[in-house]
Short mmCIF file of C-alpha atoms in Angstrom, two decimals:
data_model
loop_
_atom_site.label_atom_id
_atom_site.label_comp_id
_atom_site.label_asym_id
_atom_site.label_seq_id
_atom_site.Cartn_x
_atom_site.Cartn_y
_atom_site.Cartn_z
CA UNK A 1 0.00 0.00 0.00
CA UNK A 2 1.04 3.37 -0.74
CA UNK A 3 3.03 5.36 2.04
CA UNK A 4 0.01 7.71 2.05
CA UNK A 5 -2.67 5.54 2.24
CA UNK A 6 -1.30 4.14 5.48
CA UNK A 7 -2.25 7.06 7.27
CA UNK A 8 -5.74 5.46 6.83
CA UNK A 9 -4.69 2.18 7.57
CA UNK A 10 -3.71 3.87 10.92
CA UNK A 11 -7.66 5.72 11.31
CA UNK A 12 -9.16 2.67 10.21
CA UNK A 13 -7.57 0.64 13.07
CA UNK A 14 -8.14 3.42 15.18
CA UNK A 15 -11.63 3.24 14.45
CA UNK A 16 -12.39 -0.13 14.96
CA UNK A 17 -10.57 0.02 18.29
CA UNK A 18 -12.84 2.45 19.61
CA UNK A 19 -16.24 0.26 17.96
CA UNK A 20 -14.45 -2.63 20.54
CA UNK A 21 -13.75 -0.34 23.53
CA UNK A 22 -17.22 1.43 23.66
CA UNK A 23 -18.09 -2.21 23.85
CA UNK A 24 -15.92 -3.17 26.30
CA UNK A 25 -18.01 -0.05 28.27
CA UNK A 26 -14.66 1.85 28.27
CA UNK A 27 -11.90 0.14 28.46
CA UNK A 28 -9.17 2.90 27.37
CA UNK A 29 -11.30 5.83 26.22
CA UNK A 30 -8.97 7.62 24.65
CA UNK A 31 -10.70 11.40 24.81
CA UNK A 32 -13.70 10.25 24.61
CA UNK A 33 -15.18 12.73 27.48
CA UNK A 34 -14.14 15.08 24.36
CA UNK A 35 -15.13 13.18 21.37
CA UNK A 36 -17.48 10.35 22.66
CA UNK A 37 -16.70 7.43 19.92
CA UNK A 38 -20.10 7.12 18.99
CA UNK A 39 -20.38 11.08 17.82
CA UNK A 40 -17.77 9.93 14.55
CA UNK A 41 -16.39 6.45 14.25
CA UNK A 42 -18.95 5.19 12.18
CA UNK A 43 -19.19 8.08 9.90
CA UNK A 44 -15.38 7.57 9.77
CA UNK A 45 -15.29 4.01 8.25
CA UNK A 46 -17.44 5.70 5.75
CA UNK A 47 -15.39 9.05 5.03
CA UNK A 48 -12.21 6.47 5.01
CA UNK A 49 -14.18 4.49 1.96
CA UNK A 50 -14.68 7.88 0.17
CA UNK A 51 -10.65 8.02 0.19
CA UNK A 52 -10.11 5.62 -1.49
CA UNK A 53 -13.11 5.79 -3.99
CA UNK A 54 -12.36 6.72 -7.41
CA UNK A 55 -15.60 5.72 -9.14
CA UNK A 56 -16.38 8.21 -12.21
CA UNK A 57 -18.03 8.14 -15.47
CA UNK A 58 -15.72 5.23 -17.10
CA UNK A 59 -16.77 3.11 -14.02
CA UNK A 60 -18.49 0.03 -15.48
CA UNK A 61 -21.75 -0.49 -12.60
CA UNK A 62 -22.46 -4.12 -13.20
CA UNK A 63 -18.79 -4.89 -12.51
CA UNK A 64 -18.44 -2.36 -9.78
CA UNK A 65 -21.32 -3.80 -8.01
CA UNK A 66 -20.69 -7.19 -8.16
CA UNK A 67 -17.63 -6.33 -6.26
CA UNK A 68 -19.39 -4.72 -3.70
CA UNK A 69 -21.22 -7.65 -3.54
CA UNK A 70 -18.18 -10.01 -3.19
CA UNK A 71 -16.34 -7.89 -1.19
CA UNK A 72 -18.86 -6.78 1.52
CA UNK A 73 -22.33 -8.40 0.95
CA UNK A 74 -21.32 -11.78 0.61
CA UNK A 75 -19.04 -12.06 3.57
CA UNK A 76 -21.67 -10.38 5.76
CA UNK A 77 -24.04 -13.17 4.87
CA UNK A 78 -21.67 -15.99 5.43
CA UNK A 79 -20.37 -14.24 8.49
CA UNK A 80 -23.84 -13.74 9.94
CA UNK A 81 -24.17 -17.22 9.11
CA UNK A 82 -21.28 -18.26 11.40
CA UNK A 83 -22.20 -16.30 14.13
CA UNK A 84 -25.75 -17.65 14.19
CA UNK A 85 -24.23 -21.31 15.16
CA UNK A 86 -21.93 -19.76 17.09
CA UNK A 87 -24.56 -18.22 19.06
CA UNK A 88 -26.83 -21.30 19.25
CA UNK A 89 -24.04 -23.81 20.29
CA UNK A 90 -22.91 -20.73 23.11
CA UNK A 91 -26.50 -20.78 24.18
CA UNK A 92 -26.57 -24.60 24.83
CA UNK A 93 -23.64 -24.10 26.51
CA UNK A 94 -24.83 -21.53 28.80
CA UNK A 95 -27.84 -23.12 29.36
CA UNK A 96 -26.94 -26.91 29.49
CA UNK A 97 -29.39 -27.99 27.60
CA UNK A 98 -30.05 -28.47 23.59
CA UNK A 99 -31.71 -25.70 22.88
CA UNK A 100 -34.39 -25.41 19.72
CA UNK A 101 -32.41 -23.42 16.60
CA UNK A 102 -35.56 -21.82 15.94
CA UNK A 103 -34.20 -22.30 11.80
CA UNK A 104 -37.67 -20.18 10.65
CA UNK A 105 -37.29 -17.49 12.52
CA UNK A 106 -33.18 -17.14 12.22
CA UNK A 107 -33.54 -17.53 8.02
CA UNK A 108 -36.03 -14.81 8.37
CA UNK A 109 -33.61 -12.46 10.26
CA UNK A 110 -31.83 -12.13 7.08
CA UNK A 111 -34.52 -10.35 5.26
CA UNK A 112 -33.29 -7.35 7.43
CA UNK A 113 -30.30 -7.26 5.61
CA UNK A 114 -31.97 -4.24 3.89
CA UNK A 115 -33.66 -2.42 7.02
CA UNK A 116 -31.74 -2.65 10.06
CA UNK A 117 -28.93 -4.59 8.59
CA UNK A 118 -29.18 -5.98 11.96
CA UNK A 119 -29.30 -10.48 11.94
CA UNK A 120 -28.29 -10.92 15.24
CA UNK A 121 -27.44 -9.53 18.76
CA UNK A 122 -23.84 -11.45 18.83
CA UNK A 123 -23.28 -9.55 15.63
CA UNK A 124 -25.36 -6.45 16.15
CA UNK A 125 -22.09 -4.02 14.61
CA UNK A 126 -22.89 -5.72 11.68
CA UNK A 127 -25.50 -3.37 10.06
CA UNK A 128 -22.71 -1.60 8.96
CA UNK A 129 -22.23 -3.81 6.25
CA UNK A 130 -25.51 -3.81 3.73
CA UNK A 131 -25.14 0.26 4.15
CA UNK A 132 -21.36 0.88 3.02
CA UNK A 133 -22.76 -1.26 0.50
CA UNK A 134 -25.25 0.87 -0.45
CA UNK A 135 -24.06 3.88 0.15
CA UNK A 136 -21.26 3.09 -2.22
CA UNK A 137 -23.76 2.23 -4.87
CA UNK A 138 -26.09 4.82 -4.87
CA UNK A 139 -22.77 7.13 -5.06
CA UNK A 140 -21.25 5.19 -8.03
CA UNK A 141 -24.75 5.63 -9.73
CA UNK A 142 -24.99 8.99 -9.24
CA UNK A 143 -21.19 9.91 -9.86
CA UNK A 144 -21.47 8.19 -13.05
CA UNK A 145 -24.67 9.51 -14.48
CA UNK A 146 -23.84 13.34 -13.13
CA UNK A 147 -20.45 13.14 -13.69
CA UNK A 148 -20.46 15.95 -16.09
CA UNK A 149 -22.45 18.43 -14.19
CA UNK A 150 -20.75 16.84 -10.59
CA UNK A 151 -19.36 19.93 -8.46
CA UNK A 152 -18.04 18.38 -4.93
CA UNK A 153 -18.15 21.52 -3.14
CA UNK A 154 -22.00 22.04 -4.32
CA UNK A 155 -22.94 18.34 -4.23
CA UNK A 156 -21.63 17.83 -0.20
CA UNK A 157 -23.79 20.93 0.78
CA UNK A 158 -26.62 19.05 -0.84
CA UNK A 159 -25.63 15.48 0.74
CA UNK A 160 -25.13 17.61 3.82
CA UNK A 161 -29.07 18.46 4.21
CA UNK A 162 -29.58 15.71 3.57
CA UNK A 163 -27.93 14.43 6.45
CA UNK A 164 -29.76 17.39 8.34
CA UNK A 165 -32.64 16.24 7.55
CA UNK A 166 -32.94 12.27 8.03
CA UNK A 167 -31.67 13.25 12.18
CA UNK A 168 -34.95 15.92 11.91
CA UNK A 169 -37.16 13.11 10.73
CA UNK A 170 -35.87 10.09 12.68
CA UNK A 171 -36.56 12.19 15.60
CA UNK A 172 -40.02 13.14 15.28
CA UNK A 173 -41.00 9.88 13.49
CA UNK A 174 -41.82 6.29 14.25
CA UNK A 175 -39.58 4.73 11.33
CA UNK A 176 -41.14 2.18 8.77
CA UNK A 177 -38.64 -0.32 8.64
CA UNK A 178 -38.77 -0.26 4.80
CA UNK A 179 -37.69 3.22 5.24
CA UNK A 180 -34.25 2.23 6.99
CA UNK A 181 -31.95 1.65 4.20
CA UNK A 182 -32.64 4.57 2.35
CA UNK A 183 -32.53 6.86 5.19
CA UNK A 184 -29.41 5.47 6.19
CA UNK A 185 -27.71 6.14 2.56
CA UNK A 186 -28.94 9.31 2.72
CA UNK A 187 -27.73 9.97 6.12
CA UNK A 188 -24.17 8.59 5.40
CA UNK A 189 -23.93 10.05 1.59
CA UNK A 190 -21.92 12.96 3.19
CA UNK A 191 -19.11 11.34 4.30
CA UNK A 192 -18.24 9.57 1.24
CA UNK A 193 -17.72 12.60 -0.48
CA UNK A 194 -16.34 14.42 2.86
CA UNK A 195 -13.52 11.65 2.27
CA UNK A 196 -12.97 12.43 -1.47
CA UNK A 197 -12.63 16.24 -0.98
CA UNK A 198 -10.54 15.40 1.97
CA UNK A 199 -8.40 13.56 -0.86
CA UNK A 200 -8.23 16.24 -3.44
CA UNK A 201 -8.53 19.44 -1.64
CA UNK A 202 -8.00 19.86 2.17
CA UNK A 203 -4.99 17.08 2.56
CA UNK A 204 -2.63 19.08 1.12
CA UNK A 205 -3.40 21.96 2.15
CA UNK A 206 -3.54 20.13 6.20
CA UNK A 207 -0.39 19.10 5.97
CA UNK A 208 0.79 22.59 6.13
CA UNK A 209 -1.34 23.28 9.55
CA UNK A 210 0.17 23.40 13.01
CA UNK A 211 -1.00 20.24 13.85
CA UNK A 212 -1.29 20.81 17.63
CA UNK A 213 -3.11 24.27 17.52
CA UNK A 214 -5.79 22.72 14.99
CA UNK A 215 -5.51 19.90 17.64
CA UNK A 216 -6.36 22.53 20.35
CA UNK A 217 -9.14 24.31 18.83
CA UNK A 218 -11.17 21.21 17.75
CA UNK A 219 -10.96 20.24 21.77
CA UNK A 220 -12.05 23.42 22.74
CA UNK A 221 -14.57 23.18 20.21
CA UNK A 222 -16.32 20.05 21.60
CA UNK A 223 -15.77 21.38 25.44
CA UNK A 224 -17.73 23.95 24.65
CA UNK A 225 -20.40 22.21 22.93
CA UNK A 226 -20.68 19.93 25.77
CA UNK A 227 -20.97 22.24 28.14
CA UNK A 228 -24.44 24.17 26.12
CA UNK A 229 -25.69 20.88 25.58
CA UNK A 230 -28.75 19.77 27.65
CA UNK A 231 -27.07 16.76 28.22
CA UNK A 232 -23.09 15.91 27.81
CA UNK A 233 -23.54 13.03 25.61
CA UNK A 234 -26.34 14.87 23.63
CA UNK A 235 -23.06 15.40 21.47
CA UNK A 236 -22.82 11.62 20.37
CA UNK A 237 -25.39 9.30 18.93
CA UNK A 238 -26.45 6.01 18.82
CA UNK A 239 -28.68 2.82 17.56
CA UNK A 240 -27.33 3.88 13.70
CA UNK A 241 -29.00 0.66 12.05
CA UNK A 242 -32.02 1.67 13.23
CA UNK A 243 -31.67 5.60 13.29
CA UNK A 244 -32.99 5.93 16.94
CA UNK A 245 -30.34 7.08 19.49
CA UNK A 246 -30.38 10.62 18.35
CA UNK A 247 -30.79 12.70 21.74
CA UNK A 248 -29.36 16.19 20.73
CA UNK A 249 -32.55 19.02 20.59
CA UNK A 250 -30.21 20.23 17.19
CA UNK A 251 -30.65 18.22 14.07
CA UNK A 252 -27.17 18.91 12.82
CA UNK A 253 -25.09 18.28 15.98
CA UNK A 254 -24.69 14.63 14.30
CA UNK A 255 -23.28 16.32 11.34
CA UNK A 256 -20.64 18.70 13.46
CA UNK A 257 -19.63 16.45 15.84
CA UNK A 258 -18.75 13.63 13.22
CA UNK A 259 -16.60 16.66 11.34
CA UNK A 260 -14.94 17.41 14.38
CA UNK A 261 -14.25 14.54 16.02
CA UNK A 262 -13.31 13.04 12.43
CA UNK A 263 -10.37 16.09 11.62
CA UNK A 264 -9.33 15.72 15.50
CA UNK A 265 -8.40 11.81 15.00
CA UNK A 266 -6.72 12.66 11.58
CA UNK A 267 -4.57 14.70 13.04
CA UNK A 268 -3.53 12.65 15.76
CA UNK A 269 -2.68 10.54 13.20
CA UNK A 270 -0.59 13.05 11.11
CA UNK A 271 1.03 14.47 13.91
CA UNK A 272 2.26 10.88 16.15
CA UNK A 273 1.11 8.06 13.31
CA UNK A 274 4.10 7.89 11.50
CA UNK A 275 6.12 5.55 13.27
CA UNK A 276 3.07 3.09 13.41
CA UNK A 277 3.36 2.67 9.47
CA UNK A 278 4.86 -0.15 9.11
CA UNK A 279 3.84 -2.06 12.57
CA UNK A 280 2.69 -5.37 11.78
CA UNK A 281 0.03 -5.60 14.58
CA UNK A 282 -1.61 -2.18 13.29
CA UNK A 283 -1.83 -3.71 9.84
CA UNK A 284 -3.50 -6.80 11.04
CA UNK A 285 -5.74 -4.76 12.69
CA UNK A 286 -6.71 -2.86 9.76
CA UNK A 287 -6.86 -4.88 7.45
CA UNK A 288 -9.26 -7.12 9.39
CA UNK A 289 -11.52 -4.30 10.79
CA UNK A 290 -14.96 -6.47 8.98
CA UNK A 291 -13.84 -9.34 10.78
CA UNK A 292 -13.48 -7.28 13.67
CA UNK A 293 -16.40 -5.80 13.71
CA UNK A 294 -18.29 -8.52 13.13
CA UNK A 295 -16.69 -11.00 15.85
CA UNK A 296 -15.75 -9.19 18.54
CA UNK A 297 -19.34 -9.77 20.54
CA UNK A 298 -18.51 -13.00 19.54
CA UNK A 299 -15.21 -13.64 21.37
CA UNK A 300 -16.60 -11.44 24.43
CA UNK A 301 -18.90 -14.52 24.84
CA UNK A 302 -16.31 -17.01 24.27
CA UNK A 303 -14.51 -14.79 27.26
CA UNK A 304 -18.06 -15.35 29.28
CA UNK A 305 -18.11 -19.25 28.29
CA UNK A 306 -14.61 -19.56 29.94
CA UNK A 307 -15.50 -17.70 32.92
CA UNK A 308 -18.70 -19.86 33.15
CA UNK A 309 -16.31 -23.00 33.11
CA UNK A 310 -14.78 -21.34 36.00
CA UNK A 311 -17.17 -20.56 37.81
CA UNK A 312 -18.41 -23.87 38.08
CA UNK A 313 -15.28 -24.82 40.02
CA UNK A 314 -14.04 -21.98 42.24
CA UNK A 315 -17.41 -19.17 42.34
CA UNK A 316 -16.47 -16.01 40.55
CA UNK A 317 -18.07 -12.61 42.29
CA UNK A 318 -20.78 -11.68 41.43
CA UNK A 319 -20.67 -13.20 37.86
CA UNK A 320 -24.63 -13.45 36.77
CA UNK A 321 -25.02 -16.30 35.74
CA UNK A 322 -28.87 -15.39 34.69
CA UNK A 323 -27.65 -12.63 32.87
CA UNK A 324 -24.96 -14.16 31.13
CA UNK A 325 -27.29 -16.87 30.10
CA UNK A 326 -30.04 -14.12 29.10
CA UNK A 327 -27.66 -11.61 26.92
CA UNK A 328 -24.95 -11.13 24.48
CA UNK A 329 -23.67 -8.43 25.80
CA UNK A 330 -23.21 -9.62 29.74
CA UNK A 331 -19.97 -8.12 30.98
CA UNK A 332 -18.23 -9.94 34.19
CA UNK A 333 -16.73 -6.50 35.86
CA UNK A 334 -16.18 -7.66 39.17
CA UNK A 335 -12.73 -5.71 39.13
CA UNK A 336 -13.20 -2.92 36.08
CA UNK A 337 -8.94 -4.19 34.63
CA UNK A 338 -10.78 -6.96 33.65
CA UNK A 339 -11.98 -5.03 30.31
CA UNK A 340 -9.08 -5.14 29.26
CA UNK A 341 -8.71 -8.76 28.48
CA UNK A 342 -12.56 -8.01 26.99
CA UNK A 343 -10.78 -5.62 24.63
CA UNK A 344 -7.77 -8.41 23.73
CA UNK A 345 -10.35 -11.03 23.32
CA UNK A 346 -12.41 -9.18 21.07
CA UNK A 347 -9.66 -7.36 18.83
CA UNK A 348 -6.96 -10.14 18.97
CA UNK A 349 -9.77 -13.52 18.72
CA UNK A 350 -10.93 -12.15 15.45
CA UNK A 351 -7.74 -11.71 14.06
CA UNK A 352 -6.62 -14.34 15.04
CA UNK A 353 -9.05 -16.45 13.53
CA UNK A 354 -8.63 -14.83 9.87
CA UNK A 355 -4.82 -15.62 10.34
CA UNK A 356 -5.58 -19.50 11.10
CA UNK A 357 -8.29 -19.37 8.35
CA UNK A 358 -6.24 -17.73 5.68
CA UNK A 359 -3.08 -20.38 7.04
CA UNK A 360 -5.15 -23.97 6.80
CA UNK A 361 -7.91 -22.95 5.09
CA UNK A 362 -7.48 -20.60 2.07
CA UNK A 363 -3.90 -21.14 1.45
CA UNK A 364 -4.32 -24.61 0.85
CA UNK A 365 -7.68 -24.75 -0.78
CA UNK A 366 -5.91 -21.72 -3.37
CA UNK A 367 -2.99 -23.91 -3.64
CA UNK A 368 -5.10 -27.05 -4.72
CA UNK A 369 -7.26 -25.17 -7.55
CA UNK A 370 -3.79 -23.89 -8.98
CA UNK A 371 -2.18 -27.20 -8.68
CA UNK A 372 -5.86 -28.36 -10.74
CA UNK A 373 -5.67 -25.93 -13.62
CA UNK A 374 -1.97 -26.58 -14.08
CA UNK A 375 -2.47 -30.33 -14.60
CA UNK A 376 -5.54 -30.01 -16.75
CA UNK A 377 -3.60 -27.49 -19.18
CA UNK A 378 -0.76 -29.76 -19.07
CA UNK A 379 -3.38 -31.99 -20.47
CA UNK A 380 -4.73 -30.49 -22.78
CA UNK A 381 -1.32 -30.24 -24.67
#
């Protein structure tokens, strides 16, 4: 990867770091009294897709699409998938008893694919999926078809109202569920091209800031917001897949706090991210953020399965067992260090798991198909 595109290798891990630790309830939260993590990381993934976009008028849809569909669409389906078992065989393990798979109702949780994007509670993060995907659809469609007439400093001002107003009518409506996906690509649109302007106008230009005084200003920025808030966290937002956790009485403060808290984290990254380039374990990281974000609930109950196992033996305190057996998202936080190993569990298990995968799995099964074709064409001669 290019030298400058690991700056966003670096955001990206960043990012899906903070998706783990506000799961974790905390575990490090870097500024986040400042920039809560749910106020930006999610528009951030997004924004960090518009960098690297470079769909235009030559793009070819049906191609372009079909990737998108291979590359994000397919693997949320067959991830989902996995994490459906998973969750069963956990359950039946928590509960000591075979437990019904309820197959009906679980194939039917993947017709939200296009509403909430949400399948299951052990993979809840997952929405995400289904609406990069169609947020980077609906923008290839429209960037190809417009591309003549496409002005990026007129079209973001339109994407940005349009932003404005999904937050102004999530608020003051009960949401059809048919309604979801569209909303959401409207909601999101924004970033995408906030990430190509980024790109083509305002790094360069950045690069020439004094990091720490832009650094400064954006903190003193959100302080103040904070503070004329009704409510601190009014600030952040959440329930995204189903466009419900917006608290702030201002319909934009989504909007400005995802811009701030957005340029503060790039230039964290500018000003300290350099020697982190080339780091093997930040790479990993990054290049594995779907996997993370799609397994890390996952491995937080493998965490609880193990502690379960203990606790048969030697009682833990005050581990709930009803709870634990009840929810996905039971924490055991009897002394509050114990996140941490959370936060390893759910970063490190995924990864992990890709490495072994890619190792005994893909390698091999690659390595058999070429080993195929090269006998048949030998063959054929």
């Amino acid at each position: 990867m290019a030298k400058e595109n690991k700056k966003f290798m670096i955001l990206s891990a960043i990012g899906i770091i903070m998706v783990v630790d506000s799961h974790t309830w905390g575990t490090f939260n870097l500024f986040a009294n400042f920039f809560p993590f749910n106020s930006f990381f999610m528009p951030m993934f997004v924004l960090i897709s518009g960098y690297f976009n470079r769909v235009d008028n030559k793009t070819n849809l049906w191609k372009y699409t079909l990737k998108k569909v291979k590359t994000l669409l397919i693997p949320y389906w067959v991830v989902s998938a996995l994490a459906i078992l998973l969750e069963w065989l956990m359950l039946c393990y928590k509960t000591e008893a075979i437990q019904p798979f309820l197959f009906d109702y679980r194939a039917k949780a993947f017709l939200n694919t296009f509403t909430s994007g949400e399948i299951t509670t052990i993979a809840l993060p997952m929405w995400f999926a289904p609406m990069l995907f169609a947020v980077q659809v609906v923008y290839a469609i429209m960037k190809k078809f417009l591309y003549k007439i496409w002005n990026s400093k007129i079209i973001i001002v339109l994407f940005a109202a349009c932003h404005i107003w999904v937050v102004w009518y999530a608020k003051g409506h009960d949401l059809n569920e048919k309604l979801l996906l569209p909303l959401k690509v409207l909601f999101f649109l924004v970033f995408i091209e906030m990430g190509i302007l980024y790109r083509d106008v305002l790094e360069e230009k950045l690069k020439k800031a004094n990091h720490l005084l832009l650094l400064s200003i954006l903190l003193m920025i959100n302080m103040i917001r904070i503070m004329i808030m009704p409510n601190e966290y009014d600030v952040a937002f959440d329930s995204l897949g189903t466009l419900t956790g917006f608290t702030s009485p201002y319909a934009v403060t989504p909007l400005i706090s995802a811009i701030v808290g957005m340029l503060f984290w790039i230039e964290v990254v500018d000003l300290i991210g350099k020697p982190f380039y080339n780091s093997k374990v930040v790479n990993a990281i990054s290049e594995n953020t779907f996997y993370i974000m799609s397994l890390h609930i996952v491995f937080f109950n493998i965490l609880n399965c193990i502690l379960f196992t203990i606790n048969k033996f030697k009682a833990l305190p005050y581990f709930d067992i009803e709870t634990f057996q009840e929810s996905n998202w039971y924490r055991w936080e009897y002394v509050q260090q114990f996140r941490y190993l959370y936060f390893l569990f759910g970063v490190l298990g995924p990864v992990g798991l890709i490495m072994l995968y890619d190792r005994f799995i893909k390698k091999p099964a690659l390595k058999l198909i070429k080993g195929n074709k090269a006998k048949t064409g030998k063959d054929k001669t």
